[in-house]
XYZ file of C-alpha atoms in Angstrom:
595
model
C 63.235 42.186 61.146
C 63.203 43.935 64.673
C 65.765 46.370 65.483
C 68.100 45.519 68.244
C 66.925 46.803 71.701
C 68.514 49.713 72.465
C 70.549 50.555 75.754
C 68.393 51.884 78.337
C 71.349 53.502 79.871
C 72.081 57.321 79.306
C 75.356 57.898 77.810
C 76.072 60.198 80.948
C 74.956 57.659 83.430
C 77.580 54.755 81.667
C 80.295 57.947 82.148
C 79.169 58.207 85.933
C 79.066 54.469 86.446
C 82.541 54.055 85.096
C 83.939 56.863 87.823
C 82.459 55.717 90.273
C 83.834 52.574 90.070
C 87.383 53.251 89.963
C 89.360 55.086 92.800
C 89.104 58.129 93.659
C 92.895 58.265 94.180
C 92.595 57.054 90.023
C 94.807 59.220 88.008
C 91.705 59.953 85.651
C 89.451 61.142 89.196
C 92.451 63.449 90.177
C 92.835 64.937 86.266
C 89.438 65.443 86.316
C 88.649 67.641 89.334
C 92.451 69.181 88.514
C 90.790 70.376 85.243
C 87.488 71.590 86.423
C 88.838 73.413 89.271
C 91.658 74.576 87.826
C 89.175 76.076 85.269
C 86.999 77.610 87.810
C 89.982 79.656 88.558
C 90.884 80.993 85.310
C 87.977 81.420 83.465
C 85.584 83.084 85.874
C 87.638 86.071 86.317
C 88.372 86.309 82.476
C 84.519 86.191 81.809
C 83.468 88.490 84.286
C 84.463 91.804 82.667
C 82.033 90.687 79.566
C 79.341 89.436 82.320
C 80.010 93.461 83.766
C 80.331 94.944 80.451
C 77.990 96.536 77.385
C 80.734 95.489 75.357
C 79.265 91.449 74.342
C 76.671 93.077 72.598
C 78.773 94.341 70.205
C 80.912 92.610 67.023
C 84.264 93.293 68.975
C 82.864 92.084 72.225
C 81.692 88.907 70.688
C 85.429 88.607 69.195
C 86.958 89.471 72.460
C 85.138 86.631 74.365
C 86.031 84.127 71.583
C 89.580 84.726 71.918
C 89.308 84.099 76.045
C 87.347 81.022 75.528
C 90.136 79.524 73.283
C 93.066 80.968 75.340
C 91.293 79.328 78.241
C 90.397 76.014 76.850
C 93.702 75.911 74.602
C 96.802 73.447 75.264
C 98.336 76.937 76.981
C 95.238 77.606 79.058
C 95.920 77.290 83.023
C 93.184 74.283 83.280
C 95.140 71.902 80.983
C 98.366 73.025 82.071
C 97.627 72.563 85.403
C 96.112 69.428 84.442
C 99.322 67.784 82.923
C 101.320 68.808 85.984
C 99.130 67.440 88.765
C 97.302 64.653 87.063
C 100.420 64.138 84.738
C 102.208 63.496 87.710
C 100.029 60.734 89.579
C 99.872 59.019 86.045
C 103.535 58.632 85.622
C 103.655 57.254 89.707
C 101.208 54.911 88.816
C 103.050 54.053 84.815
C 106.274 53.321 87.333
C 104.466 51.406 89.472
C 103.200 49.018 86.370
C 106.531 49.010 85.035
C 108.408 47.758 87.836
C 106.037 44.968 88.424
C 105.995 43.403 85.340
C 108.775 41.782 83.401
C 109.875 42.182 80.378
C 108.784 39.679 77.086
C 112.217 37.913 76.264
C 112.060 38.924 72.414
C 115.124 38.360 70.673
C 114.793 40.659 68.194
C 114.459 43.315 70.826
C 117.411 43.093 73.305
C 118.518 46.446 73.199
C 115.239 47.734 74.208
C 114.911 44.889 76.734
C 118.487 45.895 78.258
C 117.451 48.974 78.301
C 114.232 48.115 79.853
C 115.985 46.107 82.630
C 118.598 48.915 83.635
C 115.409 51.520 83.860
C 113.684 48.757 86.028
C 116.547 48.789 88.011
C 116.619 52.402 89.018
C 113.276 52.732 89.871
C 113.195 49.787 91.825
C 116.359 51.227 93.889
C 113.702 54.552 94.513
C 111.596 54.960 97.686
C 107.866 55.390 96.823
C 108.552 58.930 98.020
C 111.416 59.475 95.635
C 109.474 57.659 92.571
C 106.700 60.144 93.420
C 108.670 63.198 93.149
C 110.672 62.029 90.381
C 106.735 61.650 88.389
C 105.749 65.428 89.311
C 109.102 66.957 88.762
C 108.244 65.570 84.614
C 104.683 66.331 84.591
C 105.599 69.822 86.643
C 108.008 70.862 83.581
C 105.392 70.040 81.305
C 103.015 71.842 83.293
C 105.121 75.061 83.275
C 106.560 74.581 79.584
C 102.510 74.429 78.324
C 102.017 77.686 80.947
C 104.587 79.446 78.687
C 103.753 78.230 75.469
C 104.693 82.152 73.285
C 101.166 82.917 71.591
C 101.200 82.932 67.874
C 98.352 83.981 66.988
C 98.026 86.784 63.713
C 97.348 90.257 64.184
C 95.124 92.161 61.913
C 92.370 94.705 61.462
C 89.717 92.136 61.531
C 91.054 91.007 65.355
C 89.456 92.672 68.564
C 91.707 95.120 70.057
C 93.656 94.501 73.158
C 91.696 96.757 74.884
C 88.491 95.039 74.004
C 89.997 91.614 75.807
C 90.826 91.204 79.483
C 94.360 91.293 80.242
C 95.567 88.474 81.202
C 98.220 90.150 83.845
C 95.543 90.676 85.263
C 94.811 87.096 86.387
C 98.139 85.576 87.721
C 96.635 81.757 87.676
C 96.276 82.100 83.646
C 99.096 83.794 81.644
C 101.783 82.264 78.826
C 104.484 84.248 78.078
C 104.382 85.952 74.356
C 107.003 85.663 72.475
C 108.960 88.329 73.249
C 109.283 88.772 76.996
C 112.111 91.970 77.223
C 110.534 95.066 79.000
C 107.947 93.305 80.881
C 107.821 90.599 83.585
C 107.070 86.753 83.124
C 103.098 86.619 83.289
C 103.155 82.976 85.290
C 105.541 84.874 87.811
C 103.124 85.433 90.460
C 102.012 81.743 90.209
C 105.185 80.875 90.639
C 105.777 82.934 93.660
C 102.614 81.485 95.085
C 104.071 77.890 94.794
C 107.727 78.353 95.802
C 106.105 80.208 99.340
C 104.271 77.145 99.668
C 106.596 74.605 98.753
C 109.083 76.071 101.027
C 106.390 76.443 103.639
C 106.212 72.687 103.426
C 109.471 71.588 103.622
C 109.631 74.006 107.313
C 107.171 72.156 108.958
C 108.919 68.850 107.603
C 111.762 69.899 109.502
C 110.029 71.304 112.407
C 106.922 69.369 112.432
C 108.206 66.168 111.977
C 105.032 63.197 112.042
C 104.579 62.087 115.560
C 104.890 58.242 115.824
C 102.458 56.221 118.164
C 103.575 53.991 120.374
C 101.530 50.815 121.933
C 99.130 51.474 124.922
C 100.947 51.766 128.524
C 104.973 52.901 127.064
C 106.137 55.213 129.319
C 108.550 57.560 128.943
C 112.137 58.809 130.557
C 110.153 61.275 133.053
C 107.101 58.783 134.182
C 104.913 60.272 131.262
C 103.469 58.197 128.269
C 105.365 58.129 125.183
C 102.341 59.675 123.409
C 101.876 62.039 125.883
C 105.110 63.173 125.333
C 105.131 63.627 122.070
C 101.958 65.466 121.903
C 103.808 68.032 124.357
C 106.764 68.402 121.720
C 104.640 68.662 119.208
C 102.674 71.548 120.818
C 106.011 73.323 121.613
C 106.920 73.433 117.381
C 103.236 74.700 116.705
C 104.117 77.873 119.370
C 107.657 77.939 117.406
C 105.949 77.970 114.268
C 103.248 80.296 115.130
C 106.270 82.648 116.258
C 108.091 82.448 113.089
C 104.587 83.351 111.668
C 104.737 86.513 113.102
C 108.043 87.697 112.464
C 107.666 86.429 108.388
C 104.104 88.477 108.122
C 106.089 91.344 109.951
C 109.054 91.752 107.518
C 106.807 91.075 104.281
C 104.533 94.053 105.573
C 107.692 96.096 106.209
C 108.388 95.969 102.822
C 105.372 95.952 101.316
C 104.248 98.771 102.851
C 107.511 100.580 102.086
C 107.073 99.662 98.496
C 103.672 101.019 98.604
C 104.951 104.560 99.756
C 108.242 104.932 97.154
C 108.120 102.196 94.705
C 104.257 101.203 93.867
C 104.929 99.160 90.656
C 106.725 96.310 92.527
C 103.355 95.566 93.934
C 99.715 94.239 91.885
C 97.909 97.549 91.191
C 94.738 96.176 92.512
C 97.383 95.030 96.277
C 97.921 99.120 95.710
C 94.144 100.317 95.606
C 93.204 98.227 98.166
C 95.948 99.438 100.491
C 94.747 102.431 99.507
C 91.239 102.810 100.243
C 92.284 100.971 103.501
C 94.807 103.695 104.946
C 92.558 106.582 103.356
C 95.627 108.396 102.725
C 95.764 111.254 99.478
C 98.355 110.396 96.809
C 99.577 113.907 96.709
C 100.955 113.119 100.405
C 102.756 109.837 98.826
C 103.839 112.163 95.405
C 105.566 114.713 98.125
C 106.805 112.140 99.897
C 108.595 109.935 96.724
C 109.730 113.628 95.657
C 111.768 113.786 98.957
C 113.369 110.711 98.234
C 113.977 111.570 94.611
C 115.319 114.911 95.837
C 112.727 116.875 93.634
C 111.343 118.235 97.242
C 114.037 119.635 100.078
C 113.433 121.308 103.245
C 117.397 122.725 103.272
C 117.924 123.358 99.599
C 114.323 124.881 99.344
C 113.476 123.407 96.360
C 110.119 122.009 94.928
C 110.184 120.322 91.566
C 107.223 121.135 90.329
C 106.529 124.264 92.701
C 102.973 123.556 93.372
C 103.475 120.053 94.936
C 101.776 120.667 98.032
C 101.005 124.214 98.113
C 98.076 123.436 95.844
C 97.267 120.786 98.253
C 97.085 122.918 101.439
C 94.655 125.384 99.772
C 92.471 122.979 99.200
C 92.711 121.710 103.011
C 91.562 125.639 103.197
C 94.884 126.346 104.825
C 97.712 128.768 103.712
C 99.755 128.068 100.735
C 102.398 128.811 102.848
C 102.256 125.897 104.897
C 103.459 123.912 101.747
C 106.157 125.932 100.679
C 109.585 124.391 101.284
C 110.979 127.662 100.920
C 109.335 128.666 103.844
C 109.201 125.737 106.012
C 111.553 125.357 108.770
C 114.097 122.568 108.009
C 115.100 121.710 111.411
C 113.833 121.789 114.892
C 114.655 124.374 117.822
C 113.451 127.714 118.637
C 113.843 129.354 114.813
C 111.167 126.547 113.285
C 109.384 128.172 117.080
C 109.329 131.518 115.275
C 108.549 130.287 111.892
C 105.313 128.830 112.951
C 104.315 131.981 114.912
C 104.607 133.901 111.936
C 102.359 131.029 109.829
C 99.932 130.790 112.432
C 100.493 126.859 112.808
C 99.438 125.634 116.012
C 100.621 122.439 118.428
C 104.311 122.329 116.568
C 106.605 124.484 118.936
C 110.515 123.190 118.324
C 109.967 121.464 115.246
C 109.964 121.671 111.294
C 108.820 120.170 108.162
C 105.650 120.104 107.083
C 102.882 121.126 109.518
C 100.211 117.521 110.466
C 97.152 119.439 109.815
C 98.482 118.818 105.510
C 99.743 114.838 106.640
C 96.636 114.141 108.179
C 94.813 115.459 104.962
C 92.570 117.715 106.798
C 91.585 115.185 109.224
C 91.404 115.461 113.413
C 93.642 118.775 112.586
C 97.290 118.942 114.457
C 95.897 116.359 116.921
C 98.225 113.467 116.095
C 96.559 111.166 118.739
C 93.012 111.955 117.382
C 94.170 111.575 113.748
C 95.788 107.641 114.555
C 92.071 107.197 116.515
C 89.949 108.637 113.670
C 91.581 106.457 111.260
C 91.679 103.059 113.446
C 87.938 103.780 113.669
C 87.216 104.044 109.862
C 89.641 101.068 109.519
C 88.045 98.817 112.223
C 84.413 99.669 110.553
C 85.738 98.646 106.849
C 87.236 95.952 108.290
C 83.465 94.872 109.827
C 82.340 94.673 106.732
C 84.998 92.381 105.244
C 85.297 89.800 107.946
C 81.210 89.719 108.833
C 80.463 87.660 105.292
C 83.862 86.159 105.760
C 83.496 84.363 109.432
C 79.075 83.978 109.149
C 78.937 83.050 105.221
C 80.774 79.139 105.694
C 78.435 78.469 108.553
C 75.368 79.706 106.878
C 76.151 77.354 103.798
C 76.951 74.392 105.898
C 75.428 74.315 109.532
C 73.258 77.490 109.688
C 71.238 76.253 113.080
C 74.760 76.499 114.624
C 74.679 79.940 114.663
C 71.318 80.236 116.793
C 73.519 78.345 119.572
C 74.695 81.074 122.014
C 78.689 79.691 122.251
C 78.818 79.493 118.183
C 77.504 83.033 117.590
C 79.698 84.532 120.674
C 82.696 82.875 119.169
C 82.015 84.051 115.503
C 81.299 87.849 116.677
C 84.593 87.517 118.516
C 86.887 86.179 115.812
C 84.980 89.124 113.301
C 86.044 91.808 116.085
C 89.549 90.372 116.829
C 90.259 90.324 112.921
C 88.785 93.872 112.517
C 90.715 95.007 115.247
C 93.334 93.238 113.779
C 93.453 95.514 110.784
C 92.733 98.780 112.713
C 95.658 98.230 114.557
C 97.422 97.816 111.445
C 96.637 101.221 110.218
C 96.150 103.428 113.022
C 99.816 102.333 114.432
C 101.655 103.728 110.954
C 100.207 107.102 110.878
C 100.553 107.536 114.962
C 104.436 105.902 113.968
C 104.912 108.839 111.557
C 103.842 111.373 113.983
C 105.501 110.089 116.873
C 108.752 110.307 114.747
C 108.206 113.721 112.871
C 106.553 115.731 115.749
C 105.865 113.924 118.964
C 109.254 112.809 120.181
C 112.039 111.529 117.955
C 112.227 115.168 115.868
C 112.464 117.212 118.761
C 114.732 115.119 120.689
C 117.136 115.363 117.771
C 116.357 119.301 116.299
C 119.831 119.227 114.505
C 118.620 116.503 112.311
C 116.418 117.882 108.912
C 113.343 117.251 107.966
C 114.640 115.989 104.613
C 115.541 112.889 106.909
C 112.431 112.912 108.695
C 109.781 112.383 106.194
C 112.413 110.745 103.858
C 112.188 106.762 102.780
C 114.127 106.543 106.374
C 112.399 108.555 108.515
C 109.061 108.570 109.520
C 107.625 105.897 107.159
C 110.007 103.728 107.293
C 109.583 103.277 110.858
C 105.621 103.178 110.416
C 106.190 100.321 108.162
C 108.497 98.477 110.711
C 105.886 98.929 113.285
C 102.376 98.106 111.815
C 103.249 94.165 111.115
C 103.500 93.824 115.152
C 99.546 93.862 115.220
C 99.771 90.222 113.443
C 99.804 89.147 117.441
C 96.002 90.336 117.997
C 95.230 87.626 115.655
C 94.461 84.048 116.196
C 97.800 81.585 116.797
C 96.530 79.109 113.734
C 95.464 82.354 111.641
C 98.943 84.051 111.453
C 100.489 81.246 109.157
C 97.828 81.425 106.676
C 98.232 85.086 106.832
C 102.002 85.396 106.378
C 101.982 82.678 103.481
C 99.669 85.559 101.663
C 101.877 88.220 101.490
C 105.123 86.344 101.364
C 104.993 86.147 97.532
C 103.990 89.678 97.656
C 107.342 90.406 99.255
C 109.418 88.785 97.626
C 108.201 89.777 94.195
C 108.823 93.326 95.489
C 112.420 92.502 96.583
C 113.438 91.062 93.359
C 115.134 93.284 90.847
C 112.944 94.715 88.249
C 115.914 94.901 85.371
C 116.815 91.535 85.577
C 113.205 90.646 85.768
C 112.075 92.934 82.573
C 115.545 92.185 80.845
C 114.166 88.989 78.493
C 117.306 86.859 79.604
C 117.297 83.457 79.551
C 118.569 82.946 82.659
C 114.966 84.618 84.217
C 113.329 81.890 82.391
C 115.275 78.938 83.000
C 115.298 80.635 87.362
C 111.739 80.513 87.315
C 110.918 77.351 85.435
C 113.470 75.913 87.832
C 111.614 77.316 90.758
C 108.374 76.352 89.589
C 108.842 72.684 88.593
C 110.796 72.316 91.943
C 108.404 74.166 94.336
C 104.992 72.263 92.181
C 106.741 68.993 92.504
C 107.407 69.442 96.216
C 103.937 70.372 96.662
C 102.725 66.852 95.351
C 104.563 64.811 96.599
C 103.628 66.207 100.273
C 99.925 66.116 99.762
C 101.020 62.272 98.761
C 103.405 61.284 101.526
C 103.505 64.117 103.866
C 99.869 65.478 104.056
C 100.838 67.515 107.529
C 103.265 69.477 105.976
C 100.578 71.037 104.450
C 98.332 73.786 105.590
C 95.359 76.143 104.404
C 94.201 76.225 101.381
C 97.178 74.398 99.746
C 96.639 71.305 101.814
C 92.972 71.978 101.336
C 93.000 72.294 97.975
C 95.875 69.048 97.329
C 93.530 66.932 99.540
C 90.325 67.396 97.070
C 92.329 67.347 94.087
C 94.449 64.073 95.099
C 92.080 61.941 97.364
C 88.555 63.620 96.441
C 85.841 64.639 98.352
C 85.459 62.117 100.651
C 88.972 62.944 102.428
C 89.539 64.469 105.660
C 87.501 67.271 106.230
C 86.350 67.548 102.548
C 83.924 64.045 103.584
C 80.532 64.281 102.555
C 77.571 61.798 102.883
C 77.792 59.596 99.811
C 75.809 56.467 98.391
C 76.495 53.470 99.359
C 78.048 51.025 96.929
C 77.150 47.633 98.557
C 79.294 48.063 101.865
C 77.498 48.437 104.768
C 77.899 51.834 106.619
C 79.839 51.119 109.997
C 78.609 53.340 112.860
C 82.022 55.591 112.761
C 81.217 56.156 108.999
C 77.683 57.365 109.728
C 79.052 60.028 112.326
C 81.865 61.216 110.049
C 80.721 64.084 109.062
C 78.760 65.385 111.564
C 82.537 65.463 113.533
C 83.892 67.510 110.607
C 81.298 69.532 110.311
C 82.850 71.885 112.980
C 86.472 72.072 110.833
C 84.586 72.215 107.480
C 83.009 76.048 108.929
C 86.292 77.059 110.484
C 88.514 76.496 107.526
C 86.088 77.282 105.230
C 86.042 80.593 107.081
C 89.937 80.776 106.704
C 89.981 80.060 102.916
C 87.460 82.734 102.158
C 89.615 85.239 104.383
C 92.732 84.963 102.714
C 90.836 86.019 99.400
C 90.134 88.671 100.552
């Protein structure tokens, strides 16, 4: 007897069949790249340190990486979380569409459930498609977040890998439950909740502000002679400059306060935001320990006290200058002709009328008491870091995408001149706080006001507090479009550093139910605008919410893909050679705000 013939058909090409022939707008489609994105996200940073790391090779290592790979691929894991909230979310819109559609079989022996059936039909048939889409993802968002938070359970023994054998998962905002006992430390999914309230909020302003422009037939004219359209475009330009504006002034005050967290109050803020800030402003930390001593009142110009002694003298010997010059017993603590006297005896140079600490020990050593050459020194180290950030960051998209562009003389102009305005951008940035805390402590402000001490000088009030207030302003060297996506990055930042560190480390359940409150609100919000209100999006969250929703082959995501039987118009054909130019440029902009 002959065997049945089998399928010539690879399993996986059936699987690829079957997608490709239902929408890409399918609630299966949007799960899918959900998961595998999602997943990108979480477990490439957890794998890396054993990529990096010696450690594989051994028993513990191997244990270590076995524990990630079931964290990540658990229920709890940010990829199925993640999952149930976006494409939970699109499969409850579509279960509501079903169910309002169809009617219910008139069993007898089920009339409760058919009353029951009817009154639910009735509410969601009273919903806009708007409303019945956010009432879908604020469900599958608590699921989302209640999965996210899941307390781990898991046995502790000697047989188990250490903790300091596996990656912490603090470490990775995008990927952390909560354990099971939270007092004493902060919520691990905080900063992903951060990241989605900025945006969510960020979304509803340009709702408000932004509202779609409607188009009106050909030849309507409006109250001043101009076309409706025309109009409109004109209003709508006027809330982009408004927008752009309140850009500015957001990135300003987060920077304010990051940067005066960074100086007095470092744990508020990611310790890898705190090396990077850092290496950046090329600052020593025993500058930043003398100045959170002043503010702790460990350290006094007036009541001569230095707690512990050595604080900076230690430092200004090894500056080869005087121990002296780091003595607060010593020091002058105000301005006038005695801190004149005082320096004469020290030998300090170029600080006539004036106390505190001399600048050759602020500036570390560097440019000597030349304030101005110090702020230009530093600029110049900043802007040539800075090169080497935003070169990959601006030439990288167009060498993966269009690569011939950048042999045409206007492209490769334009790309050098976004890398130097961004570079410039950032050397600005620092070189304006340290010439900020000279111009306060020994250019101007101290001698103008002698009387005052130097205790309030280079207190949290003094000189770096107005350095911080004054380096956001070089947000306006950068591009118009570029400050948004800028100011939406270190928003969460700032607000995470102006919450209250008790109440977040205290375990109550009213930190919980704020931020699962928060979350499911801001993640719902967030859906149902890349659904209904796509241009209250921008950057990467409307980037990201138009792959994950509509797929590849929206907006400026559109690739070149087979053809299923429908003949290609002309406009189809020349899609994406018209995108081609946005796909580099905001490809460009995601990549930036990694950094």
């Amino acid at each position: 007897m002959d065997n049945p013939p089998k399928s010539s058909t690879p399993l996986y090409q059936s699987i690829s069949d079957y997608l490709n022939s239902i929408p890409s707008d399918h609630p299966l489609q949007i799960s899918l790249r959900t998961y595998f994105l999602s997943l990108s996200l979480s477990l490439g940073p957890s794998l890396l340190p054993f990529i990096l790391s010696q450690k594989t090779r051994r028993k513990g290592g191997f244990t270590a990486l076995k524990h990630v790979l079931k964290r990540e691929f658990g229920v709890s894991g940010f990829a199925f979380a993640m999952t149930a909230g976006v494409g939970g979310g699109a499969a409850l819109k579509r279960l509501f569409d079903t169910f309002e559609d169809n009617e219910p079989s008139s069993n007898p022996d089920s009339q409760n459930s058919i009353q029951l059936t009817s009154a639910f039909r009735r509410f969601i048939s009273k919903l806009s498609p708007t409303q019945k889409t956010f009432l879908a993802n604020i469900i599958s968002s608590f699921i989302s977040i209640s999965l996210l938070q899941l307390p781990q359970r898991s046995k502790t023994n000697n047989n188990q890998c250490s903790l300091h054998s596996v990656p912490k998962r603090s470490s990775i905002p995008l990927t952390s439950p909560l354990s099971e006992s939270t007092r004493g430390r902060t919520s691990a999914t905080l900063d992903l909740t951060l990241l989605l309230l900025v945006r969510a909020l960020d979304s509803v302003f340009r709702s408000a502000v932004l509202p779609s422009s409607y188009r009106s037939k050909a030849g309507d004219v409006g109250v001043d002679g101009i076309g409706v359209e025309e109009n409109e475009e004109m209003r709508k330009q006027k809330r982009q400059a408004l927008t752009r504006k309140v850009d500015a002034i957001v990135f300003w005050a987060c920077s304010a306060r990051i940067m005066w967290c960074f100086f007095y109050e470092p744990q508020r803020l990611p310790r890898s935001y705190n090396k990077w800030i850092m290496s950046i402003a090329n600052i020593d930390p025993r500058i930043l320990s003398a100045l959170r001593a002043i503010r702790a009142d460990k350290w006094s110009y007036t009541q001569r006290r230095s707690d512990p002694a050595d604080l900076v003298t230690t430092f200004s010997k090894d500056l080869g200058y005087p121990a002296a010059w780091g003595d607060p017993k010593i020091l002058p603590p105000y301005g006038g002709e005695g801190a004149t006297k005082v320096w004469e005896a020290l030998g300090v140079q170029g600080r006539n009328a004036v106390g505190g600490l001399p600048c050759e020990i602020v500036h570390g050593g560097l440019a000597g008491h030349n304030c101005y050459a110090n702020a230009g020194v530093r600029g110049l180290k900043a802007f040539g870091e800075a090169l080497a950030i935003y070169l990959p960051v601006h030439v990288l998209p167009i060498l993966l995408t269009r690569p011939q562009k950048l042999l045409q003389l206007s492209t490769l102009l334009s790309t050098l001149l976004n890398i130097l305005r961004s570079a410039s951008f950032l050397s600005t940035f620092v070189s304006s706080i340290w010439f900020t805390v000279c111009f306060t402590r020994t250019i101007f402000l101290a001698k103008l006001f002698p009387w005052i001490s130097h205790d309030f000088w280079d207190g949290p009030f003094g000189c770096t507090f107005l350095g911080s207030l004054v380096c956001g302003s070089s947000i306006w060297i950068e591009q118009g479009r570029r400050r948004g996506e800028m100011a939406l990055y270190v928003l969460p930042r700032a607000i995470r550093a102006c919450l209250s560190e008790k109440w977040l480390k205290s375990g109550k359940r009213s930190v919980k139910f704020a931020e699962r409150l928060t979350f499911v609100l801001s993640l719902a919000i967030l859906l149902t605008s890349s659904s209904h209100a796509p241009d209250s999006l921008r950057g990467l969250s409307r980037w990201t919410l138009a792959f994950v929703m509509k797929g590849p082959s929206n907006g400026f995501w559109k690739t070149k893909r087979k053809d299923t039987g429908t003949p290609s118009t002309p406009t189809e054909s020349t899609e994406p050679s018209k995108k081609s130019d946005e796909v580099v440029e905001k490809l460009g902009h995601s990549l930036d705000t990694l950094n």
